[in-house]
mmCIF file of C-alpha atoms in Angstrom:
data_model
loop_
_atom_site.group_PDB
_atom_site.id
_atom_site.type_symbol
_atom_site.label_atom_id
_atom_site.label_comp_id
_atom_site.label_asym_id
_atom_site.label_seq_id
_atom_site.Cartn_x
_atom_site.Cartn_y
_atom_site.Cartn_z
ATOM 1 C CA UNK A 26 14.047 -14.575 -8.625
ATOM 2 C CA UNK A 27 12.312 -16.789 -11.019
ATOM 3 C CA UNK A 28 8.664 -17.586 -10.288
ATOM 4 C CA UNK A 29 5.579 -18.484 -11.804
ATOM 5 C CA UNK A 30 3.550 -14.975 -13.402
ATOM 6 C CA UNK A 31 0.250 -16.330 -11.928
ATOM 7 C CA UNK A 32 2.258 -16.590 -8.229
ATOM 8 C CA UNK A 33 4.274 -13.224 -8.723
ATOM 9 C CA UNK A 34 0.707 -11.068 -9.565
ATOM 10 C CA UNK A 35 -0.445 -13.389 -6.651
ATOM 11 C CA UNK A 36 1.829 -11.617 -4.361
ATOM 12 C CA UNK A 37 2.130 -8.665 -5.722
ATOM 13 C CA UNK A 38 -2.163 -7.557 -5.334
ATOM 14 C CA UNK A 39 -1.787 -9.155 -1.726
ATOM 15 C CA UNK A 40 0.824 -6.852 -0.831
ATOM 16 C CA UNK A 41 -0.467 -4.313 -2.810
ATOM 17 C CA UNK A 42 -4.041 -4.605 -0.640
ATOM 18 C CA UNK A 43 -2.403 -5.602 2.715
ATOM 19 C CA UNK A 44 -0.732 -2.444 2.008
ATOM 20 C CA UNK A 45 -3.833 -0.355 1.206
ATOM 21 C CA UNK A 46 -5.113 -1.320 4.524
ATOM 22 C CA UNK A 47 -2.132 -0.962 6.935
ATOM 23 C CA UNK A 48 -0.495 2.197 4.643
ATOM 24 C CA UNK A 49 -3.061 4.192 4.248
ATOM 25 C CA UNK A 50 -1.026 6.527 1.795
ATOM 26 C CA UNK A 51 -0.769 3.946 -0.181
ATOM 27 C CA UNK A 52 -4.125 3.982 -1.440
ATOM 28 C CA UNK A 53 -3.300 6.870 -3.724
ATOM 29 C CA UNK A 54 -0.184 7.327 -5.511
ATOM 30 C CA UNK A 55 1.087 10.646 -6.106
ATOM 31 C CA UNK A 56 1.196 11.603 -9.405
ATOM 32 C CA UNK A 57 4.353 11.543 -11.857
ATOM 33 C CA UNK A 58 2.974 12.875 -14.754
ATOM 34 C CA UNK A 59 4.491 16.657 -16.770
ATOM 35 C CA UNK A 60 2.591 18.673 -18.753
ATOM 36 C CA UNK A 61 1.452 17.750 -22.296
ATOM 37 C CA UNK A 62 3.937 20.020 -23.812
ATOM 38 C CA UNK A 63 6.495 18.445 -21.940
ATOM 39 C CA UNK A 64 5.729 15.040 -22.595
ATOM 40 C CA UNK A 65 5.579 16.642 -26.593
ATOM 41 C CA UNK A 66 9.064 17.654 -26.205
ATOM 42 C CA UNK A 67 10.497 14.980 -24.794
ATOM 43 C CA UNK A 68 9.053 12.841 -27.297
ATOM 44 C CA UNK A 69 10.541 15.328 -30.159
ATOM 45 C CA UNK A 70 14.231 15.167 -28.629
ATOM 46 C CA UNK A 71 13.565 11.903 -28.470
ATOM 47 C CA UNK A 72 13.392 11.697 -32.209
ATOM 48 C CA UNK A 73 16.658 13.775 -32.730
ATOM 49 C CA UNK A 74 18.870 12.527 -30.615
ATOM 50 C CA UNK A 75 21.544 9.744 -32.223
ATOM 51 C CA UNK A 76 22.254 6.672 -30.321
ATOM 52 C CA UNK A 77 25.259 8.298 -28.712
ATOM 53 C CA UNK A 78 23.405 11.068 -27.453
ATOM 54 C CA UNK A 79 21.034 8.450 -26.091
ATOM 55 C CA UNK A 80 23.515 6.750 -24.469
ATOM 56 C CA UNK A 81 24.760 9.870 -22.560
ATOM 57 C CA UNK A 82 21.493 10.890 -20.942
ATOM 58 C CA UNK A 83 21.980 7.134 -19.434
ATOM 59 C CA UNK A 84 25.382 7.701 -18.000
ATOM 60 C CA UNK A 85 26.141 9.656 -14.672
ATOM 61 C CA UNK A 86 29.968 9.893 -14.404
ATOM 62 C CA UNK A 87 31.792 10.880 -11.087
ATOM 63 C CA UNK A 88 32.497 14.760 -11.059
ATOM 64 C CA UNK A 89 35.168 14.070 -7.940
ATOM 65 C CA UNK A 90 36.253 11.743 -6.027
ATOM 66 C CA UNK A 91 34.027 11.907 -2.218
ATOM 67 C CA UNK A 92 36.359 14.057 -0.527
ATOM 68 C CA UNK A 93 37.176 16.141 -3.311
ATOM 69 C CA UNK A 94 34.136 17.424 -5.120
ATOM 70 C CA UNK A 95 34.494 18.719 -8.427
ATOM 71 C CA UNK A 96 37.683 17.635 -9.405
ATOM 72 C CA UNK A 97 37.458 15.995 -12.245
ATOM 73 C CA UNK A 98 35.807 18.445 -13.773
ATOM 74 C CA UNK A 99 38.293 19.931 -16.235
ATOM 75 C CA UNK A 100 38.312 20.789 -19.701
ATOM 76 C CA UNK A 101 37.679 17.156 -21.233
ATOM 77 C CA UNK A 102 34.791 17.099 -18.915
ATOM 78 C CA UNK A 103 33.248 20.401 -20.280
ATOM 79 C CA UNK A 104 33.817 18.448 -24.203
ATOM 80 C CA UNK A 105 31.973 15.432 -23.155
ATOM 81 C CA UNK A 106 29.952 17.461 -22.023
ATOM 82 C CA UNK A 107 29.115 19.267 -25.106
ATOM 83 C CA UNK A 108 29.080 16.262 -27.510
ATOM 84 C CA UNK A 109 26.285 15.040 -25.599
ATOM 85 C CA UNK A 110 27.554 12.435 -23.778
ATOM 86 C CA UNK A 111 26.461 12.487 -20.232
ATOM 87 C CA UNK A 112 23.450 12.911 -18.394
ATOM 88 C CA UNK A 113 24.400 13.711 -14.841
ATOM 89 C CA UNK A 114 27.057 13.883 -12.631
ATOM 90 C CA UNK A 115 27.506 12.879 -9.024
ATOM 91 C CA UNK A 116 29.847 13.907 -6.387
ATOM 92 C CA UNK A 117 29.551 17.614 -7.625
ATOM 93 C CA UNK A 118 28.573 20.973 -5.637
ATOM 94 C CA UNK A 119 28.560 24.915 -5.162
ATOM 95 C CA UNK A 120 25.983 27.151 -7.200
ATOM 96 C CA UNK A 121 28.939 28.590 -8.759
ATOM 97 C CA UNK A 122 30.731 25.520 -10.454
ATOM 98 C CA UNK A 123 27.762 23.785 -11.368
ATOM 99 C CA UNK A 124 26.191 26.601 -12.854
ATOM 100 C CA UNK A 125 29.445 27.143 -15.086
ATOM 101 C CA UNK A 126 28.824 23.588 -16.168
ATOM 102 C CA UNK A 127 25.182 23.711 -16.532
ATOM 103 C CA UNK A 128 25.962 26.497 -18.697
ATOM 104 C CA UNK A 129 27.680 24.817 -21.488
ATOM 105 C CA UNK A 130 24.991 21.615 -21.323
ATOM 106 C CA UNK A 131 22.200 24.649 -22.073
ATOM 107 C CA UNK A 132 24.147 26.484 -24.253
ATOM 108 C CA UNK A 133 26.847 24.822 -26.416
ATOM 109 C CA UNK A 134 25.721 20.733 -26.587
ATOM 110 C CA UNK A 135 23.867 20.383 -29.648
ATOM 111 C CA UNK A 136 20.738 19.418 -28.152
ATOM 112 C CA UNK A 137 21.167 21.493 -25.199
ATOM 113 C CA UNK A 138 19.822 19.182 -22.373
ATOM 114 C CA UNK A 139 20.275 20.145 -18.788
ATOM 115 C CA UNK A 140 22.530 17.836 -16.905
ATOM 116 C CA UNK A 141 21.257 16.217 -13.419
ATOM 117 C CA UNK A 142 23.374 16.966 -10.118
ATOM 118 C CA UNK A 143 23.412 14.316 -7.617
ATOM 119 C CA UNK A 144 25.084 13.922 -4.615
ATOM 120 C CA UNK A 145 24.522 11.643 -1.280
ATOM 121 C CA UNK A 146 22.658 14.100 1.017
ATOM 122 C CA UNK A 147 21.732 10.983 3.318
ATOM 123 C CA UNK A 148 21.071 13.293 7.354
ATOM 124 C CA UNK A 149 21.574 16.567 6.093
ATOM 125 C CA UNK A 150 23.995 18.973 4.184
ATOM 126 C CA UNK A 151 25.358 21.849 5.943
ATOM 127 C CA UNK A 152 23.104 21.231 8.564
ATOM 128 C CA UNK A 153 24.250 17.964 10.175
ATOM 129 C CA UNK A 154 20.878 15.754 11.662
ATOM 130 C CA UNK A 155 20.873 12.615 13.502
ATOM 131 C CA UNK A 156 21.668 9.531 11.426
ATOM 132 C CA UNK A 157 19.068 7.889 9.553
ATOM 133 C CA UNK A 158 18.935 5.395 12.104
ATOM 134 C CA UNK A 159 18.661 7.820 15.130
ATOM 135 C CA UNK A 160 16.096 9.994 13.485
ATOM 136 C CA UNK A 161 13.772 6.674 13.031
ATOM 137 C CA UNK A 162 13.907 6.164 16.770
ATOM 138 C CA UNK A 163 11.942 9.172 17.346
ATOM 139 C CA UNK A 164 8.769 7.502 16.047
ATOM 140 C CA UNK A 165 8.232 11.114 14.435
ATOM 141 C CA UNK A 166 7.489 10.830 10.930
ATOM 142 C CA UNK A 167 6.373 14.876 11.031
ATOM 143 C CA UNK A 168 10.257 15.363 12.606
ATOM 144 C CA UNK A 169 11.694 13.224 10.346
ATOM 145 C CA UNK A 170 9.834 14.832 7.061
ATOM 146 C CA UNK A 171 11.236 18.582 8.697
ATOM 147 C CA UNK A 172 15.128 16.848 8.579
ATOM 148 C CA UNK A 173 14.734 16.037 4.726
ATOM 149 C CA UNK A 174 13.498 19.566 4.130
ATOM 150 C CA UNK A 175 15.981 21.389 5.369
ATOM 151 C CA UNK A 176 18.705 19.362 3.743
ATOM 152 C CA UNK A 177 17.071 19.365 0.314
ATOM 153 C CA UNK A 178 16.829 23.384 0.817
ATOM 154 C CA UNK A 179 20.520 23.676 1.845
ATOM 155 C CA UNK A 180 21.246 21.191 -1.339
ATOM 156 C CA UNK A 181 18.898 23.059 -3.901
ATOM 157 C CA UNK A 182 20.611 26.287 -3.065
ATOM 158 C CA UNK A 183 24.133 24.671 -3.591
ATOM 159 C CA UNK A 184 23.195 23.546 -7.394
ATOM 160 C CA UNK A 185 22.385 20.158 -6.330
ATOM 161 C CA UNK A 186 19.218 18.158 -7.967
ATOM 162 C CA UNK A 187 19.364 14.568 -6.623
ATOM 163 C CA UNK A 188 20.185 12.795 -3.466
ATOM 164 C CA UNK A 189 20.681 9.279 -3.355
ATOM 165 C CA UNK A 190 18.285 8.778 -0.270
ATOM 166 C CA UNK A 191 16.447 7.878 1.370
ATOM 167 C CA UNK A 192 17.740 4.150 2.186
ATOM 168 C CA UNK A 193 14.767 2.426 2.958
ATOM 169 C CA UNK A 194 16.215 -1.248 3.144
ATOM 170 C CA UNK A 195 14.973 -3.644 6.056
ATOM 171 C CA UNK A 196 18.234 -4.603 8.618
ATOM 172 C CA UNK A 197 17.437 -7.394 10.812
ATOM 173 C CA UNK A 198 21.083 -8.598 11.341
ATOM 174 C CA UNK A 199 23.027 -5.775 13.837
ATOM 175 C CA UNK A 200 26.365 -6.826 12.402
ATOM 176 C CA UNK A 201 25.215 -5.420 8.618
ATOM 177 C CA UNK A 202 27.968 -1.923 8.641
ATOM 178 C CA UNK A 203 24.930 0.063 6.771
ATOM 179 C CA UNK A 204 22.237 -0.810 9.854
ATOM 180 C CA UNK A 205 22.505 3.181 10.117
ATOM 181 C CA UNK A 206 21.086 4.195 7.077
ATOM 182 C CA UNK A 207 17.984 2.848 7.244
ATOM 183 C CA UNK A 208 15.064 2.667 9.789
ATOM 184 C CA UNK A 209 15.768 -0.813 10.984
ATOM 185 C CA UNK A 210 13.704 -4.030 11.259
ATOM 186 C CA UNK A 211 10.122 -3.026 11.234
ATOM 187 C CA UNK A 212 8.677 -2.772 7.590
ATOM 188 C CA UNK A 213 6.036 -0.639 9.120
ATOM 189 C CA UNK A 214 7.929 1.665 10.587
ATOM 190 C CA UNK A 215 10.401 1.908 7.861
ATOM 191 C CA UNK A 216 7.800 2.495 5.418
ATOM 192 C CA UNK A 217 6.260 5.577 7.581
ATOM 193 C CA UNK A 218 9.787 6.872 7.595
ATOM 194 C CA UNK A 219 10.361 6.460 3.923
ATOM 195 C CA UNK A 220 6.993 8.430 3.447
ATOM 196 C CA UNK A 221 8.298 11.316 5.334
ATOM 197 C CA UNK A 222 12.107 11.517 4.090
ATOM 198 C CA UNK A 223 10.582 11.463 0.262
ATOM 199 C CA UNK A 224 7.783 14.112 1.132
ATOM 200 C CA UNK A 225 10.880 15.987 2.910
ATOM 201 C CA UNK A 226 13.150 16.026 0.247
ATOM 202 C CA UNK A 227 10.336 16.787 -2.822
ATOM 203 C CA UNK A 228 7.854 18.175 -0.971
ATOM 204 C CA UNK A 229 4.128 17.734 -2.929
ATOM 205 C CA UNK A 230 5.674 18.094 -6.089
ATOM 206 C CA UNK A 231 9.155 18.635 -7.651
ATOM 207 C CA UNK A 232 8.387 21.403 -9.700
ATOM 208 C CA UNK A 233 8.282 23.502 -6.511
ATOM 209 C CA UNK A 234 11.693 25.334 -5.628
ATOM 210 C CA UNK A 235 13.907 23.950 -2.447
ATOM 211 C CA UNK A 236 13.570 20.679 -3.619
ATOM 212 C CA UNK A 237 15.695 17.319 -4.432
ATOM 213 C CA UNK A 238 14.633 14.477 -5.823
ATOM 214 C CA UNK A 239 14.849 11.287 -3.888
ATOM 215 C CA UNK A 240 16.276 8.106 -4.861
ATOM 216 C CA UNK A 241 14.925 4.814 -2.712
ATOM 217 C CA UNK A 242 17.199 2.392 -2.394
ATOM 218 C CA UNK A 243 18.746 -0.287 -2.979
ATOM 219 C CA UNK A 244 15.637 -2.360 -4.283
ATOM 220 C CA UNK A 245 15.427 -5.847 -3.960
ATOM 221 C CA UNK A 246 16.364 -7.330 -0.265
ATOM 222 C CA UNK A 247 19.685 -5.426 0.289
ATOM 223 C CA UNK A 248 19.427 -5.174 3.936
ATOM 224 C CA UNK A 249 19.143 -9.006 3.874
ATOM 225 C CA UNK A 250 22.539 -10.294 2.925
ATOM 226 C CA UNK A 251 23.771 -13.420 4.266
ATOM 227 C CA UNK A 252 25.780 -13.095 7.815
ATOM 228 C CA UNK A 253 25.512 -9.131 7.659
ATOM 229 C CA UNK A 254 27.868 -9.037 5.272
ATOM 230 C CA UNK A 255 27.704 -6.023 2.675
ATOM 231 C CA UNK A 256 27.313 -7.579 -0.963
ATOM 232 C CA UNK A 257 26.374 -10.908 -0.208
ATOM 233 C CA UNK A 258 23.451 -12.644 -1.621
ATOM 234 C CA UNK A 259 20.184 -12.473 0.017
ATOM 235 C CA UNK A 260 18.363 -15.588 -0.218
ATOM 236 C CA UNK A 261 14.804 -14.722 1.379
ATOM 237 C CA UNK A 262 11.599 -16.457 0.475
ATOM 238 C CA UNK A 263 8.521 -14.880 -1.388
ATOM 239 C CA UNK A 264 6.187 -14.355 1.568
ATOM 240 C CA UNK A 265 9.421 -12.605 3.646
ATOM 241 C CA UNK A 266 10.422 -10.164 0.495
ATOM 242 C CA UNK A 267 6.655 -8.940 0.268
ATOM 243 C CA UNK A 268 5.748 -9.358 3.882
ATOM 244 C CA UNK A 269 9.261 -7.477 5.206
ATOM 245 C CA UNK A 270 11.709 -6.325 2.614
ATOM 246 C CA UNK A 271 9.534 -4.433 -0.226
ATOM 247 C CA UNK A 272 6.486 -2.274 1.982
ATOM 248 C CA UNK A 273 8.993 0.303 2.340
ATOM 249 C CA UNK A 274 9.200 0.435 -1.602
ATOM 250 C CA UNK A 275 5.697 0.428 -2.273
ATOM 251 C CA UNK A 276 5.536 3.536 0.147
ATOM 252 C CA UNK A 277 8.105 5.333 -1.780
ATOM 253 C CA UNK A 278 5.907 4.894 -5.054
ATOM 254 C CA UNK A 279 3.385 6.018 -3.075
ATOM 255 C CA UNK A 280 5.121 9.136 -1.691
ATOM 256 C CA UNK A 281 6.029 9.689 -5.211
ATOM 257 C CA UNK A 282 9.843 9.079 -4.983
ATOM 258 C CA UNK A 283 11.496 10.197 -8.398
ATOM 259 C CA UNK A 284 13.962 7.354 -8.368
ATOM 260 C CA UNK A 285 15.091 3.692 -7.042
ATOM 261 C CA UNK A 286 18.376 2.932 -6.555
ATOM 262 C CA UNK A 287 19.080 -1.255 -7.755
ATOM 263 C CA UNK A 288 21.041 -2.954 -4.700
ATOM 264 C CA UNK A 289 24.660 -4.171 -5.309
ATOM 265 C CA UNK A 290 23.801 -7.295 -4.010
ATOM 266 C CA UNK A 291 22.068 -10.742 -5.814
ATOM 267 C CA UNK A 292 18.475 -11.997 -4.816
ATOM 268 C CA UNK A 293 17.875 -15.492 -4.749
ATOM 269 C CA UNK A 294 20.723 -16.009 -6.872
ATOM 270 C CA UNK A 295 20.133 -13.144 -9.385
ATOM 271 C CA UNK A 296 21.694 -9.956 -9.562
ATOM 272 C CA UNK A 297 18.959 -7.077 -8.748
ATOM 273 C CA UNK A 298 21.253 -4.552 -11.392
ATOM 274 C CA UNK A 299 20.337 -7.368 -14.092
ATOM 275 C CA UNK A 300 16.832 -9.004 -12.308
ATOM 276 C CA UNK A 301 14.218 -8.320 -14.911
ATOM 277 C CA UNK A 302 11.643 -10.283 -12.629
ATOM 278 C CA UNK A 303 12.483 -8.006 -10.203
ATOM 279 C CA UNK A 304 12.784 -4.792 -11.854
ATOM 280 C CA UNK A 305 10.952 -4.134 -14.765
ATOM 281 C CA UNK A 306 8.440 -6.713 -14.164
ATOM 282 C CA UNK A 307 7.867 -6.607 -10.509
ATOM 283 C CA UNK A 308 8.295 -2.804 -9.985
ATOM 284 C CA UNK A 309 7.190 -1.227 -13.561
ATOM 285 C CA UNK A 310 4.502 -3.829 -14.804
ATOM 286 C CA UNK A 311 2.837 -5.074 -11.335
ATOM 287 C CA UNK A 312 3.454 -1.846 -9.356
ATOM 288 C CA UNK A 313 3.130 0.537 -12.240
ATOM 289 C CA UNK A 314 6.619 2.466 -11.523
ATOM 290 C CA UNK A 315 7.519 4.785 -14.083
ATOM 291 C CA UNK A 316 10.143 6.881 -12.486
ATOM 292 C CA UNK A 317 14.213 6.655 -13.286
ATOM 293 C CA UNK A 318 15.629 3.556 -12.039
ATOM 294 C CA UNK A 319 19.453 3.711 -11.140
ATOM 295 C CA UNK A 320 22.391 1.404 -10.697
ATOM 296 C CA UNK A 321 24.731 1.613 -7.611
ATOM 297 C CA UNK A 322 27.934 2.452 -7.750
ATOM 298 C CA UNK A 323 29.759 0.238 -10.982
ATOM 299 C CA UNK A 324 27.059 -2.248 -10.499
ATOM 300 C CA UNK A 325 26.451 -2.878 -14.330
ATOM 301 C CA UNK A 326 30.050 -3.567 -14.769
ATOM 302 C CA UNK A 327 30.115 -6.032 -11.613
ATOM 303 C CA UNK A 328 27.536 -8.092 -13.707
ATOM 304 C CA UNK A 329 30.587 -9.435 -14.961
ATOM 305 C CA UNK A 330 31.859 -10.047 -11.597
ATOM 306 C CA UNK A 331 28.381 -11.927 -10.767
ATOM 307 C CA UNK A 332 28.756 -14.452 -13.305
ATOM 308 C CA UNK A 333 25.518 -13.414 -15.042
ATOM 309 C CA UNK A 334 27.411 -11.351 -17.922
ATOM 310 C CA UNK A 335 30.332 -12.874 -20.202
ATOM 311 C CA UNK A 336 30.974 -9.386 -21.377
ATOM 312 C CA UNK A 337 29.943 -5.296 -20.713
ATOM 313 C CA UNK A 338 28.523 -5.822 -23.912
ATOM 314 C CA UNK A 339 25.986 -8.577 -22.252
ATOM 315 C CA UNK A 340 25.989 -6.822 -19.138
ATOM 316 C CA UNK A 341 25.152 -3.641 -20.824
ATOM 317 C CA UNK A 342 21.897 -5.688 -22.519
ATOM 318 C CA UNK A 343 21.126 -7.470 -19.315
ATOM 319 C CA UNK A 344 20.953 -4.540 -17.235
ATOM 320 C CA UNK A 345 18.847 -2.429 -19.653
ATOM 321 C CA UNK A 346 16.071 -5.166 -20.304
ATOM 322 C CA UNK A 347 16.439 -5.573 -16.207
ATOM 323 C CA UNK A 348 14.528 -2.034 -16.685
ATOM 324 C CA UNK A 349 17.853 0.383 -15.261
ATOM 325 C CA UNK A 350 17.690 3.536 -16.759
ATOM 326 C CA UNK A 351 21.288 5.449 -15.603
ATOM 327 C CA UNK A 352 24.653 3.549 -15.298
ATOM 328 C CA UNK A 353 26.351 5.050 -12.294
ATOM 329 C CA UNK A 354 30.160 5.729 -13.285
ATOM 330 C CA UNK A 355 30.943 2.141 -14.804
ATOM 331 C CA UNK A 356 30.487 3.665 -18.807
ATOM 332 C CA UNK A 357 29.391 0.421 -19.284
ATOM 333 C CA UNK A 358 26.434 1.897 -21.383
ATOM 334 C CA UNK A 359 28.244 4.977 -22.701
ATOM 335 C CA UNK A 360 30.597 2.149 -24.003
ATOM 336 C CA UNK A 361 29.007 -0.885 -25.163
ATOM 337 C CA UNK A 362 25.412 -0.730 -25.103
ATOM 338 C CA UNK A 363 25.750 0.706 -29.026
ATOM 339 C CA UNK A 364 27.335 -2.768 -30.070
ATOM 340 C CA UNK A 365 24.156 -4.592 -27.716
ATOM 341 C CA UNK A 366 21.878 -2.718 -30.034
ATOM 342 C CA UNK A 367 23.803 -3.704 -33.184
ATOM 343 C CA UNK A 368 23.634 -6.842 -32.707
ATOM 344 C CA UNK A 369 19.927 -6.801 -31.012
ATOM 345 C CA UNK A 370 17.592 -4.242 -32.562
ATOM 346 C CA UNK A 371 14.867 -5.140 -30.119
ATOM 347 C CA UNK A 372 16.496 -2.857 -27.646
ATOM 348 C CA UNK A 373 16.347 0.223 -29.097
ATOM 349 C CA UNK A 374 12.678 0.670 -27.632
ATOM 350 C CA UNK A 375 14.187 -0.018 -24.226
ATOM 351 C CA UNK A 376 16.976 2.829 -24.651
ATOM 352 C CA UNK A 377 14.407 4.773 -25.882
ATOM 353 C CA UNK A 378 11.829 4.353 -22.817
ATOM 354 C CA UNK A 379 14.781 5.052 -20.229
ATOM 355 C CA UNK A 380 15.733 8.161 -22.292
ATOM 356 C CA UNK A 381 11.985 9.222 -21.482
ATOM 357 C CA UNK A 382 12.285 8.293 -17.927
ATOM 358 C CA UNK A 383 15.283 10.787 -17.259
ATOM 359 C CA UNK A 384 13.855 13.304 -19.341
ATOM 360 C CA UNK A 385 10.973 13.044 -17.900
ATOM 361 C CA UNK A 386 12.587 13.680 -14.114
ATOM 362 C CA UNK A 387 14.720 16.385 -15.719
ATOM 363 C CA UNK A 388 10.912 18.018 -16.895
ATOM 364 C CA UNK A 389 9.768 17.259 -13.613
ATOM 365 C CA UNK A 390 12.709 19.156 -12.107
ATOM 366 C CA UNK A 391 11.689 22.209 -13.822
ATOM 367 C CA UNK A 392 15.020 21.662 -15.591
#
């Protein structure tokens, strides 16, 4: 997504105004900030913390496969545990295991930072709700805000701190198999419904108790891929990705979402895991998002797989100047972001300002 800086801002403060006037919670943004002594701390462990310790508050490994939570959590995943060398864990649950394993993050890591739990919670946990999809068709944002509420309760209570949802992409092709995730076609109505899910899940705050913190996703044009085929490249013009494909993102930031969730899938030709246009510029710099940015599933790895990476060691350094804080299971950081730094000091300020970002959401978890 390569385009001129004086048409991107352009864009970006039309959309940003359009917005304003058509969202109206979009004309305040709900704040992100922690407490001075927070922000102290973090900026202390900061300081402490070697590069491999770094390194493992960017990585979220898989704590079981889907239909077997927990499993792989045996005893070499308590001692990566304590050496520091993961951040958070998905596909984990039950107050009783997680609390076992939170126990030896707090208590014998050397640092003795709390881990992140995450886990899809995407229409409810124990309490099953209509799909995504169906729930949108109410036209009930107040309904829909009441579904995310009681899931992130029924999650909180079961150890987890992080759902990967809401999925806020724009579908316009029927034959696209994740149609039912979202709210459809209408970026109107799909930002509404964003609004309430996020509200649902963190309620005013995340400091509060009964909450989860959201994660929109995927950001870029995910929902767009060619044919309605999951993956493929979206190839969508300026005034159609701010027009359609992004107002449901801006009303996340608004809502004060605690996360975004890269797509899988390549914009315009450019992977959105690696798109720094996209990511850091687009979303940080022009929108002013400061929360912790995600890859899907193995998505820095499959920058290899794109053809815009020679090496994890490139994709690893692609991804983090992209502005994506937490690898999701590939290791790719864990692994071979310490030789991107050797040979590239200039991105040790980068690894550094994503550290911040998930400390930050673990400070504004109360964890």
């Amino acid at each position: 997504m390569k385009v001129a800086i004086n048409r991107r801002a352009l864009l970006a403060a039309g959309a940003l105004l359009a917005a304003s006037a058509r969202f109206p919670a979009f004309a305040k943004v709900r704040s992100q900030d922690i407490s001075p002594e927070n922000a102290a701390r973090i900026r202390a462990l900061i300081a402490r913390m070697t590069l491999a310790e770094k390194l493992g508050q960017m990585t979220q490994l898989a704590g079981g496969r889907q239909k077997s939570l927990n499993s792989r959590i045996d005893d070499a995943a308590l001692e990566t545990v304590r050496q520091g060398r993961v951040g958070s864990y998905l596909h984990v649950a039950g107050a009783e295991p997680l609390a076992k394993l939170q126990r030896v993050a707090v208590e014998e890591s050397r640092l003795r930072i709390p881990l992140l739990f995450a886990m899809d919670v995407v229409h409810g946990y124990r309490t099953i709700m209509p799909v995504p999809l169906g729930l949108a068709a109410s036209f009930d944002p107040d309904l829909v805000r009441s579904a995310a509420h009681v899931a992130a309760v029924e999650a909180s209570v079961s150890g987890l701190h992080w759902t990967f949802a809401p999925m806020i992409d724009v579908a316009r092709d029927a034959r696209w198999g994740r149609v039912v995730e979202g709210a459809g076609e209408d970026p109107y109505l799909g930002a509404r419904i964003a609004e309430a899910q996020i509200l649902g899940f963190q309620s005013d705050t995340l400091a509060g108790r009964d909450v989860v913190m959201a994660c929109a996703k995927h950001f870029g044009a995910y929902g767009a891929g060619a044919g309605g085929r999951d993956y493929d490249s979206a190839d969508v013009s300026d005034a159609t990705l701010h027009e359609v494909y992004l107002p449901p993102f801006q009303a996340a930031i608004a809502a004060g979402s605690g996360s975004m969730m890269t797509a899988f899938n390549a914009l315009n030709g450019v992977p959105t895991t690696g798109n720094a246009d996209l990511v850091r510029r687009l979303l940080r710099e022009d929108w002013g998002y400061q929360g912790l940015v995600v890859s899907d599933w193995n998505a820095i790895l499959e920058l290899v797989a794109h053809g815009a990476a020679t090496s994890p060691v490139e994709a690893a350094a692609l991804a983090l100047r992209a502005g994506v804080d937490m690898d999701m299971t590939s290791s790719t950081y864990a692994d071979h972001l310490d030789a991107a730094v050797a040979a590239d000091a200039s991105l040790l300020p980068l690894v550094d300002e994503a550290v911040g970002r998930i400390l930050h959401a673990k400070a504004r978890l109360g964890l």
